[in-house]
Short mmCIF file of C-alpha atoms in Angstrom, two decimals:
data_model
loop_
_atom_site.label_atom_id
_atom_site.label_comp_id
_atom_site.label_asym_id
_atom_site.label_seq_id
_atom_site.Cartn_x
_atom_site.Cartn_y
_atom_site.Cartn_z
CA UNK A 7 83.88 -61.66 -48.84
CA UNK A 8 84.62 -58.15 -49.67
CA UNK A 9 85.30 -55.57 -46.81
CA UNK A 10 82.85 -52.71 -45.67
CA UNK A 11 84.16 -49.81 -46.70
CA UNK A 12 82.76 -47.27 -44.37
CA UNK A 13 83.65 -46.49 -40.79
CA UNK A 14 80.88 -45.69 -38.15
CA UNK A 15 80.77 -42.13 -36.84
CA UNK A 16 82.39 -43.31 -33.59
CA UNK A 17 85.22 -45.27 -35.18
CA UNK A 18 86.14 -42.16 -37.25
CA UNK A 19 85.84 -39.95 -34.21
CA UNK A 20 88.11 -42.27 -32.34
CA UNK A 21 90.69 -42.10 -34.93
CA UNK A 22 90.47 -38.76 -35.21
CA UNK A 23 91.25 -38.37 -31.36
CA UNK A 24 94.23 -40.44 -31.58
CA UNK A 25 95.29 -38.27 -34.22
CA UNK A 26 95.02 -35.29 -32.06
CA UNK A 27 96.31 -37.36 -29.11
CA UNK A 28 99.05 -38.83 -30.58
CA UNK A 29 100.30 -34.99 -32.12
CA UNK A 30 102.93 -33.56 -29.63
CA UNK A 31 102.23 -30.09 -30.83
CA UNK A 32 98.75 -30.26 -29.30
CA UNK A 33 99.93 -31.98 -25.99
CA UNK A 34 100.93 -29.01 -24.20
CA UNK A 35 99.61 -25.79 -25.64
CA UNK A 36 99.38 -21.99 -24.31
CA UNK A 37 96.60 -20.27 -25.95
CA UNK A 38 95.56 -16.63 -24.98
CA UNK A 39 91.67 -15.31 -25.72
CA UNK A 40 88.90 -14.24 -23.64
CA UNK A 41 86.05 -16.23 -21.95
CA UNK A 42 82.69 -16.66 -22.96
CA UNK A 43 79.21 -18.11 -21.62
CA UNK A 44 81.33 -19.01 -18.95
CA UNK A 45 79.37 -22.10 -16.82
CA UNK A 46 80.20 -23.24 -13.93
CA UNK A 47 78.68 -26.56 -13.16
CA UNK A 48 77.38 -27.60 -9.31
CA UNK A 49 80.22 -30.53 -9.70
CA UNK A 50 82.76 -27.16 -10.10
CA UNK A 51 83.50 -27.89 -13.50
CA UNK A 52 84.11 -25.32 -15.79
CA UNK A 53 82.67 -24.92 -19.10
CA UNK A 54 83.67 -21.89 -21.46
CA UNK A 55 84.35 -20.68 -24.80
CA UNK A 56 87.73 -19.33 -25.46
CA UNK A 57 87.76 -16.30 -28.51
CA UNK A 58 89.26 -13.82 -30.05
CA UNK A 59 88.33 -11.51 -32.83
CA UNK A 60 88.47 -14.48 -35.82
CA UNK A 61 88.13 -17.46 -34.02
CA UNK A 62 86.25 -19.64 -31.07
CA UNK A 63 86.63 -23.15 -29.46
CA UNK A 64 84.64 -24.54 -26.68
CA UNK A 65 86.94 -25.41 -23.38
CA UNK A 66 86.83 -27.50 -19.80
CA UNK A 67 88.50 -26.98 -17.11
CA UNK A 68 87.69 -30.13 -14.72
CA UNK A 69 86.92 -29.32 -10.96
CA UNK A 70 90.27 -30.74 -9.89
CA UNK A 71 92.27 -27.75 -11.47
CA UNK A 72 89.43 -25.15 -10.88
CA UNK A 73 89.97 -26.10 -7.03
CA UNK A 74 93.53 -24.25 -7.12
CA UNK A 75 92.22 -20.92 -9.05
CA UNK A 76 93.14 -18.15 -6.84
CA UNK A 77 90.00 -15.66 -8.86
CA UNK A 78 86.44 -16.59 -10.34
CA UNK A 79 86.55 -16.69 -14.30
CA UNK A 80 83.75 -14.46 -15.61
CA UNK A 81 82.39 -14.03 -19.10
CA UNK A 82 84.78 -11.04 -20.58
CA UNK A 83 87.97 -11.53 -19.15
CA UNK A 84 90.88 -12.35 -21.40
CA UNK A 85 92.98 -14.96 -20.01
CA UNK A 86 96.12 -16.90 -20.19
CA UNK A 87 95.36 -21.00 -20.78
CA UNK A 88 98.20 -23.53 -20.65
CA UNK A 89 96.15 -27.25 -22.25
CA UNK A 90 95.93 -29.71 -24.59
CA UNK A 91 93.37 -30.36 -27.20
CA UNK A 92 91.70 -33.62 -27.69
CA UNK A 93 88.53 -34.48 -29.13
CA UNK A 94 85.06 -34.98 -27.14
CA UNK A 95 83.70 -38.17 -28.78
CA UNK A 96 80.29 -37.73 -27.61
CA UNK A 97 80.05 -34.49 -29.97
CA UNK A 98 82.72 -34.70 -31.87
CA UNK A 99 83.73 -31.43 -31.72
CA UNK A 100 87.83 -30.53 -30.71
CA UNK A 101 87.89 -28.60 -27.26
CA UNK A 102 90.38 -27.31 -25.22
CA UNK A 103 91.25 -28.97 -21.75
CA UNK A 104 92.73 -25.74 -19.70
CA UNK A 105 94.96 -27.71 -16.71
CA UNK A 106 95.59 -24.18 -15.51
CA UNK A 107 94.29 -19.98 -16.37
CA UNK A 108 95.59 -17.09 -15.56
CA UNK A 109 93.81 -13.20 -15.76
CA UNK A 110 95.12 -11.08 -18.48
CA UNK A 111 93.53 -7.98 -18.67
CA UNK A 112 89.78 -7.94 -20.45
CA UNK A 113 88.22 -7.99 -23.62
CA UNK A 114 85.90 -5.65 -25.71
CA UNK A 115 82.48 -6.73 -24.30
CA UNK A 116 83.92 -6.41 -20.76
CA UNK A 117 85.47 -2.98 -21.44
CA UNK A 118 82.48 -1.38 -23.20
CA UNK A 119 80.87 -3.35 -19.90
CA UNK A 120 82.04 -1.09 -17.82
CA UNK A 121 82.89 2.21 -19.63
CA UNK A 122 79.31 2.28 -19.74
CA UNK A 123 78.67 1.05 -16.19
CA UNK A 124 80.90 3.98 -14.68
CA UNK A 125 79.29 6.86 -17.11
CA UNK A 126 75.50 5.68 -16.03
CA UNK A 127 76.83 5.66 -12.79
CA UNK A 128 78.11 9.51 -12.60
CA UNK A 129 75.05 10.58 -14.20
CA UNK A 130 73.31 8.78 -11.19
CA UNK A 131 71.21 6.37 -13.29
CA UNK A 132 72.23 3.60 -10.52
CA UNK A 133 71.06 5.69 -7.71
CA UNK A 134 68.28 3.89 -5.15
CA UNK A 135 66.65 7.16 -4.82
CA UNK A 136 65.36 6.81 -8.39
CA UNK A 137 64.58 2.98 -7.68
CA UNK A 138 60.58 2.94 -8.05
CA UNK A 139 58.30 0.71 -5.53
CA UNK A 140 57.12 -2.42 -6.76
CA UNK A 141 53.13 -2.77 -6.65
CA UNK A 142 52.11 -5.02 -3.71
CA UNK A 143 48.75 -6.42 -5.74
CA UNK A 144 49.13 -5.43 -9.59
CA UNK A 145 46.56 -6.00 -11.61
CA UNK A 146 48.31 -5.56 -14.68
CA UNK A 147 51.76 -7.14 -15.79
CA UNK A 148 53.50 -6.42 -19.24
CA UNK A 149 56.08 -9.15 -19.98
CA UNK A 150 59.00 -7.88 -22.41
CA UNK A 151 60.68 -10.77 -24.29
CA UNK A 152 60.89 -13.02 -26.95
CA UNK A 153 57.37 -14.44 -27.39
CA UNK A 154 58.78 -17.74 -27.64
CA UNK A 155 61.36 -19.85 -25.74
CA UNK A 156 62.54 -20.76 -21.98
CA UNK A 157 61.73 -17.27 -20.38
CA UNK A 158 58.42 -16.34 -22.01
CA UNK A 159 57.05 -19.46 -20.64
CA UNK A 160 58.93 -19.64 -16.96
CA UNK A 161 57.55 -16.06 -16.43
CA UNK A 162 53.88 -16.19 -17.51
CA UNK A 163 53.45 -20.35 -15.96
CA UNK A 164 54.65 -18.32 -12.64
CA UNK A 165 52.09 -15.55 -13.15
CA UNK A 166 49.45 -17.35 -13.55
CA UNK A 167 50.47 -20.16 -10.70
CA UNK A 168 51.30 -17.65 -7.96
CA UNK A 169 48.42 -14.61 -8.68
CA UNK A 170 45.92 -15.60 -11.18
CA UNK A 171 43.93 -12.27 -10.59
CA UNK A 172 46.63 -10.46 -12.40
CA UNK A 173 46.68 -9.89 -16.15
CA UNK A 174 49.46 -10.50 -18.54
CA UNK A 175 50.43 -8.44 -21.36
CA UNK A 176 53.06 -9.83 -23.42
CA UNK A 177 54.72 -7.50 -25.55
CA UNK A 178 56.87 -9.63 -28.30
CA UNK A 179 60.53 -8.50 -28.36
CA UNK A 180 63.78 -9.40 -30.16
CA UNK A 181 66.18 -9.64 -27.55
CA UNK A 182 69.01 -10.90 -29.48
CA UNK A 183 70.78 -9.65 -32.50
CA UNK A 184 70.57 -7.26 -35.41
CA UNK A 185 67.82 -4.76 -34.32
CA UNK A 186 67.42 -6.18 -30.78
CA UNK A 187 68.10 -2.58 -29.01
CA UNK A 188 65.22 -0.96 -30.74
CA UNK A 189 62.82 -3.58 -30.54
CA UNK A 190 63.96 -3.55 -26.73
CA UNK A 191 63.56 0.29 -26.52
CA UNK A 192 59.90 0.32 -28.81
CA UNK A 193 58.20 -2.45 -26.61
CA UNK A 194 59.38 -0.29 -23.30
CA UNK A 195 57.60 2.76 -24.57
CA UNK A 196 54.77 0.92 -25.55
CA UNK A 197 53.98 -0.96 -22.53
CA UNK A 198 54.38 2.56 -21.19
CA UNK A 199 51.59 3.92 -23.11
CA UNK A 200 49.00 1.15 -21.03
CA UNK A 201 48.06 0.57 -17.65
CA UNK A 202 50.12 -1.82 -16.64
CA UNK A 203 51.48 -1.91 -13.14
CA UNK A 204 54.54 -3.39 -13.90
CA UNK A 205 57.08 -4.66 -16.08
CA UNK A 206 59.59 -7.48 -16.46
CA UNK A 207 62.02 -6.93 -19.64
CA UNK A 208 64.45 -9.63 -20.04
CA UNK A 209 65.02 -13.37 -21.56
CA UNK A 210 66.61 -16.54 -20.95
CA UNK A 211 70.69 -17.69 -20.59
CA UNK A 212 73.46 -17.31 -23.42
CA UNK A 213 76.94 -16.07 -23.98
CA UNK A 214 77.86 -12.42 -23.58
CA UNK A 215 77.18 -11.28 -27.11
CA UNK A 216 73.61 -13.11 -26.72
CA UNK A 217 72.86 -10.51 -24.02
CA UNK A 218 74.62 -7.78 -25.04
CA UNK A 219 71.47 -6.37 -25.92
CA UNK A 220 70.75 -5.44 -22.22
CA UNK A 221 74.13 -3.32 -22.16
CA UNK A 222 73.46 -1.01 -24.56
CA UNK A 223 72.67 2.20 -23.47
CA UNK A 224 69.66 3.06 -25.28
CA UNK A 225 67.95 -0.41 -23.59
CA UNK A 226 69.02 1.31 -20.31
CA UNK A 227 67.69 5.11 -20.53
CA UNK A 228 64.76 3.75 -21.81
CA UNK A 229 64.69 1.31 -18.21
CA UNK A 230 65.49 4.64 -16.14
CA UNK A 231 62.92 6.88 -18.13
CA UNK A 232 60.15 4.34 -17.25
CA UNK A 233 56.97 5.74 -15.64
CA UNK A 234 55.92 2.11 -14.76
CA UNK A 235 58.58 -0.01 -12.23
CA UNK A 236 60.99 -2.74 -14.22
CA UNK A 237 61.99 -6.16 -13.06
CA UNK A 238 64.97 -6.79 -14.52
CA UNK A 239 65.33 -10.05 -15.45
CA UNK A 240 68.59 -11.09 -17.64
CA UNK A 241 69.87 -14.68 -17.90
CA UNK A 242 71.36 -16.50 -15.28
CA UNK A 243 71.77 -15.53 -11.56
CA UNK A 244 75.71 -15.28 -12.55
CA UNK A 245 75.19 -12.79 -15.68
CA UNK A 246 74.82 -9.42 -14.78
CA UNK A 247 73.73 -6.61 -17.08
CA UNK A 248 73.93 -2.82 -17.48
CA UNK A 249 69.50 -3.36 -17.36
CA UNK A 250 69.72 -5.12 -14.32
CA UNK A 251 71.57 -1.68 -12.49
CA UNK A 252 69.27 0.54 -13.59
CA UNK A 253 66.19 -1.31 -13.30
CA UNK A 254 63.61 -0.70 -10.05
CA UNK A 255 64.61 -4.20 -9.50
CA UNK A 256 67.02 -7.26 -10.17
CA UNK A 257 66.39 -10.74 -10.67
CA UNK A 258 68.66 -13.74 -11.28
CA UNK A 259 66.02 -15.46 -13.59
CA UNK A 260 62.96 -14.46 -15.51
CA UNK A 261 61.14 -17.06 -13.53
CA UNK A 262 62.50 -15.27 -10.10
CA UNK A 263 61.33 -11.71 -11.65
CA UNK A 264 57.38 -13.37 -12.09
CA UNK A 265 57.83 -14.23 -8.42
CA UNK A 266 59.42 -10.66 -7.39
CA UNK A 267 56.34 -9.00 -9.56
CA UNK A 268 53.30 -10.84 -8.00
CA UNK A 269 52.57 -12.10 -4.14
CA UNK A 270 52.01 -15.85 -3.72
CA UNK A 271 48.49 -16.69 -3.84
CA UNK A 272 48.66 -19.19 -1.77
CA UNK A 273 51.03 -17.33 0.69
CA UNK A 274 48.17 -14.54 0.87
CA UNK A 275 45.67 -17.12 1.45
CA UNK A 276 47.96 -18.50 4.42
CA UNK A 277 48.53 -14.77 5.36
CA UNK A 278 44.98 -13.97 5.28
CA UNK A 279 44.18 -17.03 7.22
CA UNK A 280 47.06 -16.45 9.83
CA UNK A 281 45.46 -12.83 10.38
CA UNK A 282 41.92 -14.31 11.17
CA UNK A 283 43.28 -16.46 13.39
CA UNK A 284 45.08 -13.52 15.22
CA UNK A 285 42.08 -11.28 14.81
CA UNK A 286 39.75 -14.35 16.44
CA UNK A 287 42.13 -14.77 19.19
CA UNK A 288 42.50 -10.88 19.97
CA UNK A 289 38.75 -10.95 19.48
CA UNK A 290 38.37 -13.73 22.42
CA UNK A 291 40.82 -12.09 24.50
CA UNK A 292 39.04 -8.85 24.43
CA UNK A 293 35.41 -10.42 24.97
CA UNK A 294 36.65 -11.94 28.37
CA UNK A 295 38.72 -9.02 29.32
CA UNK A 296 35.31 -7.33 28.96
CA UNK A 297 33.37 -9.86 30.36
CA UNK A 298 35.53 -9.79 33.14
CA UNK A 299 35.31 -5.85 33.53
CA UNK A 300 32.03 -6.37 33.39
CA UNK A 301 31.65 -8.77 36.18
CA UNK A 302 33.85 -6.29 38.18
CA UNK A 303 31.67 -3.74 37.49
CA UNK A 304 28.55 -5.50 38.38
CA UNK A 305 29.78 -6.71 41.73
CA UNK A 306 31.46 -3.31 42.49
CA UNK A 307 30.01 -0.32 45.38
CA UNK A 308 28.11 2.08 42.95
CA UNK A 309 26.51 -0.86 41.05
CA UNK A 310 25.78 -2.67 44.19
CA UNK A 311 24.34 0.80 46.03
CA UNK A 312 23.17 2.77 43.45
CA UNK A 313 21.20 4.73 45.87
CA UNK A 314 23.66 5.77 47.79
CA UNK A 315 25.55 7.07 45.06
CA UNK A 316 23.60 9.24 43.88
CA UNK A 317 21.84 10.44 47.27
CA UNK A 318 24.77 13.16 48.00
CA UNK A 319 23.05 14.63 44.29
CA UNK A 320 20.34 14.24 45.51
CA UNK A 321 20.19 16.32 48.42
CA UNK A 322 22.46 18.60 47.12
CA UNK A 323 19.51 18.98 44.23
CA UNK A 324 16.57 19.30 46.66
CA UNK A 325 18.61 22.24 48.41
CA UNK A 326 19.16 24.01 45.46
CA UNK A 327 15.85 23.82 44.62
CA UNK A 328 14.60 25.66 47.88
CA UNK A 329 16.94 27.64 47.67
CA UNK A 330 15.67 28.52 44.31
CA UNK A 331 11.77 28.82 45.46
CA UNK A 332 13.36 31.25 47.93
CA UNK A 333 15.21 33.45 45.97
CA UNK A 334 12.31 33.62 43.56
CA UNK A 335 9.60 35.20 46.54
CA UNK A 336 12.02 37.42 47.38
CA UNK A 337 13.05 38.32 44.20
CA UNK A 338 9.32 38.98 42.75
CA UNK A 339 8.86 40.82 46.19
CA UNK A 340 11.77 43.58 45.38
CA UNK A 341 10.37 43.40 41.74
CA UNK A 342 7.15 44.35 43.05
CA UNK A 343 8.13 46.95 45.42
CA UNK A 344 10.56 48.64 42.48
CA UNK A 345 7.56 48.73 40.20
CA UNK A 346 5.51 50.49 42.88
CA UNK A 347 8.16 53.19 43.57
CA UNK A 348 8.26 53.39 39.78
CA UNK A 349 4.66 53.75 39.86
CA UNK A 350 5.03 57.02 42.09
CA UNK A 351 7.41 58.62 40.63
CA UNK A 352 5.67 57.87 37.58
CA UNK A 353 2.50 59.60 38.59
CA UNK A 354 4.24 62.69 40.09
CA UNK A 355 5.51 63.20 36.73
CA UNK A 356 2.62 63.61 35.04
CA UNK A 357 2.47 65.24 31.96
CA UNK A 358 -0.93 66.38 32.42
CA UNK A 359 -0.27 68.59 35.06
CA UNK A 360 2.64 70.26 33.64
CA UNK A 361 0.45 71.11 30.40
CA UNK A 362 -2.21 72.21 32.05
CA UNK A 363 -0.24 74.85 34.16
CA UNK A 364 1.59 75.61 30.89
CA UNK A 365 -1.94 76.58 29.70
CA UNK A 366 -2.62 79.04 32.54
CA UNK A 367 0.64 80.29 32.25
CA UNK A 368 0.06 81.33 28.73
CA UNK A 369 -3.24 82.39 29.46
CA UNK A 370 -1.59 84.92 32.05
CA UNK A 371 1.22 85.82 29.09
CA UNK A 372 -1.70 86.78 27.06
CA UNK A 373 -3.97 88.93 28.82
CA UNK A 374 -0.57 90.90 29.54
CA UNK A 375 -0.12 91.15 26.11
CA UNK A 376 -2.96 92.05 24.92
CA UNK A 377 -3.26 95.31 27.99
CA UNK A 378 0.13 95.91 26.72
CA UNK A 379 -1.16 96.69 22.62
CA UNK A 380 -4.06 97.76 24.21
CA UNK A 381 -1.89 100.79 25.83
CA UNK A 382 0.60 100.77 23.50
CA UNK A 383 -2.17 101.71 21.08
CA UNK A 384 -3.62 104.82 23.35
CA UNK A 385 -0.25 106.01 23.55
CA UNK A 386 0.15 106.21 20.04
CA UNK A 387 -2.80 107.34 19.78
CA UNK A 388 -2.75 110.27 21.97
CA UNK A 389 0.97 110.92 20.15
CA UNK A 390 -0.95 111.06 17.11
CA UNK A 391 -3.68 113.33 18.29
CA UNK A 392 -1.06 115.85 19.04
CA UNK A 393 1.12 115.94 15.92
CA UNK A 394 -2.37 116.37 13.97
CA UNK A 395 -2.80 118.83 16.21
CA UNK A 396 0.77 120.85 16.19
CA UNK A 397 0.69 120.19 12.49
CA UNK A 398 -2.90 122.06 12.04
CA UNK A 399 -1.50 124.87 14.11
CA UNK A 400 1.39 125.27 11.75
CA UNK A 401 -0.67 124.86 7.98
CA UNK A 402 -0.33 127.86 5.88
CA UNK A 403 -4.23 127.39 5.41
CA UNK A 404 -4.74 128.49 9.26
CA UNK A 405 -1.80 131.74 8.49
CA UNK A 406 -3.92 132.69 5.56
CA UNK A 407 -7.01 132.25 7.59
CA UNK A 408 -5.10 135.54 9.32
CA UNK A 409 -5.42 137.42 5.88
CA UNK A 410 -2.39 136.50 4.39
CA UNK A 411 -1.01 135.89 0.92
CA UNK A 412 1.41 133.93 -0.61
CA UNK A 413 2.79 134.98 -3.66
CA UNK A 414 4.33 132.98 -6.64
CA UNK A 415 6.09 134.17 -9.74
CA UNK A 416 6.63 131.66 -12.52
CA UNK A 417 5.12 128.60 -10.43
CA UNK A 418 7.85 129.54 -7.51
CA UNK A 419 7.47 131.29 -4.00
CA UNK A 420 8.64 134.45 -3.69
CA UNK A 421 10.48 134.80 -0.29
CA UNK A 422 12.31 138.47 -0.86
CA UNK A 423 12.28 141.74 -3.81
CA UNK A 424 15.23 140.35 -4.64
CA UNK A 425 13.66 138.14 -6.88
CA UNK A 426 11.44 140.46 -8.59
CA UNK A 427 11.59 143.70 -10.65
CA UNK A 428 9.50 146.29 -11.73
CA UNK A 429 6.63 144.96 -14.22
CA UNK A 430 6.80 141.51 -13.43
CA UNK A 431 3.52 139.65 -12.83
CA UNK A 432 2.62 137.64 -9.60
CA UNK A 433 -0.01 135.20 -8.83
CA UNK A 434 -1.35 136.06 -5.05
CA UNK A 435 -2.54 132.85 -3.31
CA UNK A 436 -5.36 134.03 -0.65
CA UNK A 437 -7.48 132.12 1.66
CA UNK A 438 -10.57 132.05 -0.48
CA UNK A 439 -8.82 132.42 -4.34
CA UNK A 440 -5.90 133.56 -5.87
CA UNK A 441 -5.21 137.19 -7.58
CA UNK A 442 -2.88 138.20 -10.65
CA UNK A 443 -1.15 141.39 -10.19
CA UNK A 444 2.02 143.34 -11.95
CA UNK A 445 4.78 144.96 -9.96
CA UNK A 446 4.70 148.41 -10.41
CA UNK A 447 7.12 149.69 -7.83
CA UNK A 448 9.66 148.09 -5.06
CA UNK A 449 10.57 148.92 -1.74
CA UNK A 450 13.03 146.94 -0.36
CA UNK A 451 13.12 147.39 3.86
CA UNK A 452 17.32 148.08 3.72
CA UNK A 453 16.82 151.25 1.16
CA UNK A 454 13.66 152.76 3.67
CA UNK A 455 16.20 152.07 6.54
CA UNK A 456 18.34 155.07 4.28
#
């Protein structure tokens, strides 16, 4: 009977093993790289990936060395391994078993980490001033991941569980890889662009370089520039990401950031109930505190005796009110008597009178005026008489009446010889006519003097 040539996969894998076992070189090996998708198991083991720039190999460290690790290994950190390497059957993959790790220094991702972390940080980027409230009842949510996988699903089953009135918006993202940053940055802006109350940008668990995406800077200015509030939500509760610093808010998972974004139905409805329960109670409490007032009220002096509170107004209103009656007699009894004295002094200053002895007055000024023109007249009169009378004494008419002459030479009066000479012709004015005569001699009364 011929012999089956071919091994099972186990049998192989255990020979393979006790090749690795059985090589001394691999027994006891110090190995140098930094730590990746570093896991750290609820038993305290310690699952990691030790790298470098050209290589990787998975690695364990079991919880009974992890127990005497003075520091926490983190994703990043470049350490110092002393180990041996065996085989894991159940995979059949080679893996280092670290029996003890030492810090030495960091590596790229955990470098650019935190360059970056310390120049957001100056610029203020990190500041809770700029932190934006979360809405208390959104109506809208916008959900920035990958459309499929762990996170897209943990985050909208939690929507819809806790506060089925909102409305999800998933915006489809690349969150890992080649072209991750932009697709990050694009589906930021656009859920900007809608009216959605909120965001949550992030996606499920990996290694560093799976969420490196998140660290860039361009993922994070968009984060900071966003009108709407982000929930970051970035792998596990132990990765932590430049997004999750600037973001309004942090979670540890996606499915915690669906619970951060939206209240609890059912913790409203418990919240709403618990309030009408208060309100009832406070209600009750203040119907019998008013009841009792009430009572009190009822049973009390005033309500018992109304009369007799209100008799002191009483009186005190009938008294004013004869008082009143009084004061109104006397008052229309000194109105009375005023108008009367009016009434007199009204009378005595009657217009009538005054006019009609402004008539006889005038009537007086008149008849002296008119004896005054009426004398004035016969004065000038008389004055009148007597110039005509003085003026007829003096007319050269009444002289020549006497027999004399007046005589004229050339249309003039003579008035002396002087103006004349022999032969010269006059014109003799007499009473009755005139005469035309020539001079034929003069005699002048000076030369018959001589």
């Amino acid at each position: 009977m011929a012999t089956d040539p071919y091994l099972s996969v186990a049998a192989l894998t255990k020979y393979i093993k006790k090749k690795f076992d059985a090589d001394p070189h691999l027994r006891d090996v110090y190995v140098k790289g930094e730590l990746s998708n570093v896991k750290i198991h609820t038993s305290g083991h310690i699952y990691f990936t030790l790298k470098d720039q050209k290589a990787r190999m998975p690695a364990v460290m079991f919880s009974a060395k992890a127990k005497s690790m003075k520091f926490r290994p983190e994703s990043g950190m470049t350490v110092l391994i002393r180990g041996d390497i065996s085989v894991y059957e159940a995979s059949g993959q080679y893996q280092l078993y670290a029996q003890s790790m030492q810090p030495d220094g960091i590596g790229d991702y955990y470098l650019a980490f935190e360059q970056l972390k310390e120049k957001l940080s100056k610029e203020g980027l990190f500041n809770a001033a700029h932190k934006q409230q979360l809405p208390q009842f959104p109506e809208k949510v916008a959900v920035i991941t990958a459309q499929t996988g762990a996170a897209v699903r943990d985050i909208i089953t939690t929507l819809r569980r806790r506060y089925p009135l909102a409305r999800i918006v998933l915006f489809p993202t690349l969150v890992q890889g080649q072209g991750a940053v932009q697709s990050i940055v694009q589906s930021i802006q656009q859920a900007n662009r809608t009216d959605s109350d909120v965001l949550i940008v992030g996606r499920g668990g990996g290694s560093i370089e799976d969420l490196w995406a998140f660290n860039e800077e361009a993922v994070a200015r968009a984060i900071y520039d966003s009108a709407i509030p982000v929930i970051s939500a970035v792998g596990h509760e132990t990765d932590t990401t430049i997004a999750d610093f600037v973001a309004d808010l942090r979670a540890a998972t996606p499915t915690a950031a669906a619970e951060l974004a939206v209240p609890s139905r059912i913790e409203l409805l418990e919240r709403v109930m618990g309030q009408r329960q208060v309100m009832f109670r406070l209600l009750s409490n203040d119907l019998e505190q008013r009841r009792i007032r009430l009572t009190q009220l009822q049973n009390s002096y005033p309500m018992a005796y109304p009369d007799r509170l209100y008799r002191p107004f009483i009186e005190r209103i009938e008294r004013a009110t004869d008082a009143l009656q009084r004061e109104t007699v006397l008052t229309a009894r000194r109105s009375r008597d005023r108008l009367a004295m009016l009434s007199r002094q009204l009378e005595n200053r009657n217009p009538s009178d005054r006019i009609r002895q402004a008539e006889r007055d005038l009537a007086s000024l008149g008849d002296r005026l008119d004896q005054r023109i009426t004398q004035v007249f016969r004065q000038r009169d008389q004055q009148l008489k007597s110039a005509i009378r003085t003026l007829d004494a003096l007319s050269p008419l009444k002289i020549m009446d006497r027999g004399y002459a007046i005589p004229f030479k050339e249309g003039g009066v003579v008035k002396s010889v002087g103006q004349l000479k022999r032969g010269d012709r006059l014109s003799l004015s007499l009473k009755d006519g005139e005469v035309e005569t020539v001079i034929e001699a003069i005699n002048p009364k000076d030369k018959e003097r001589d």
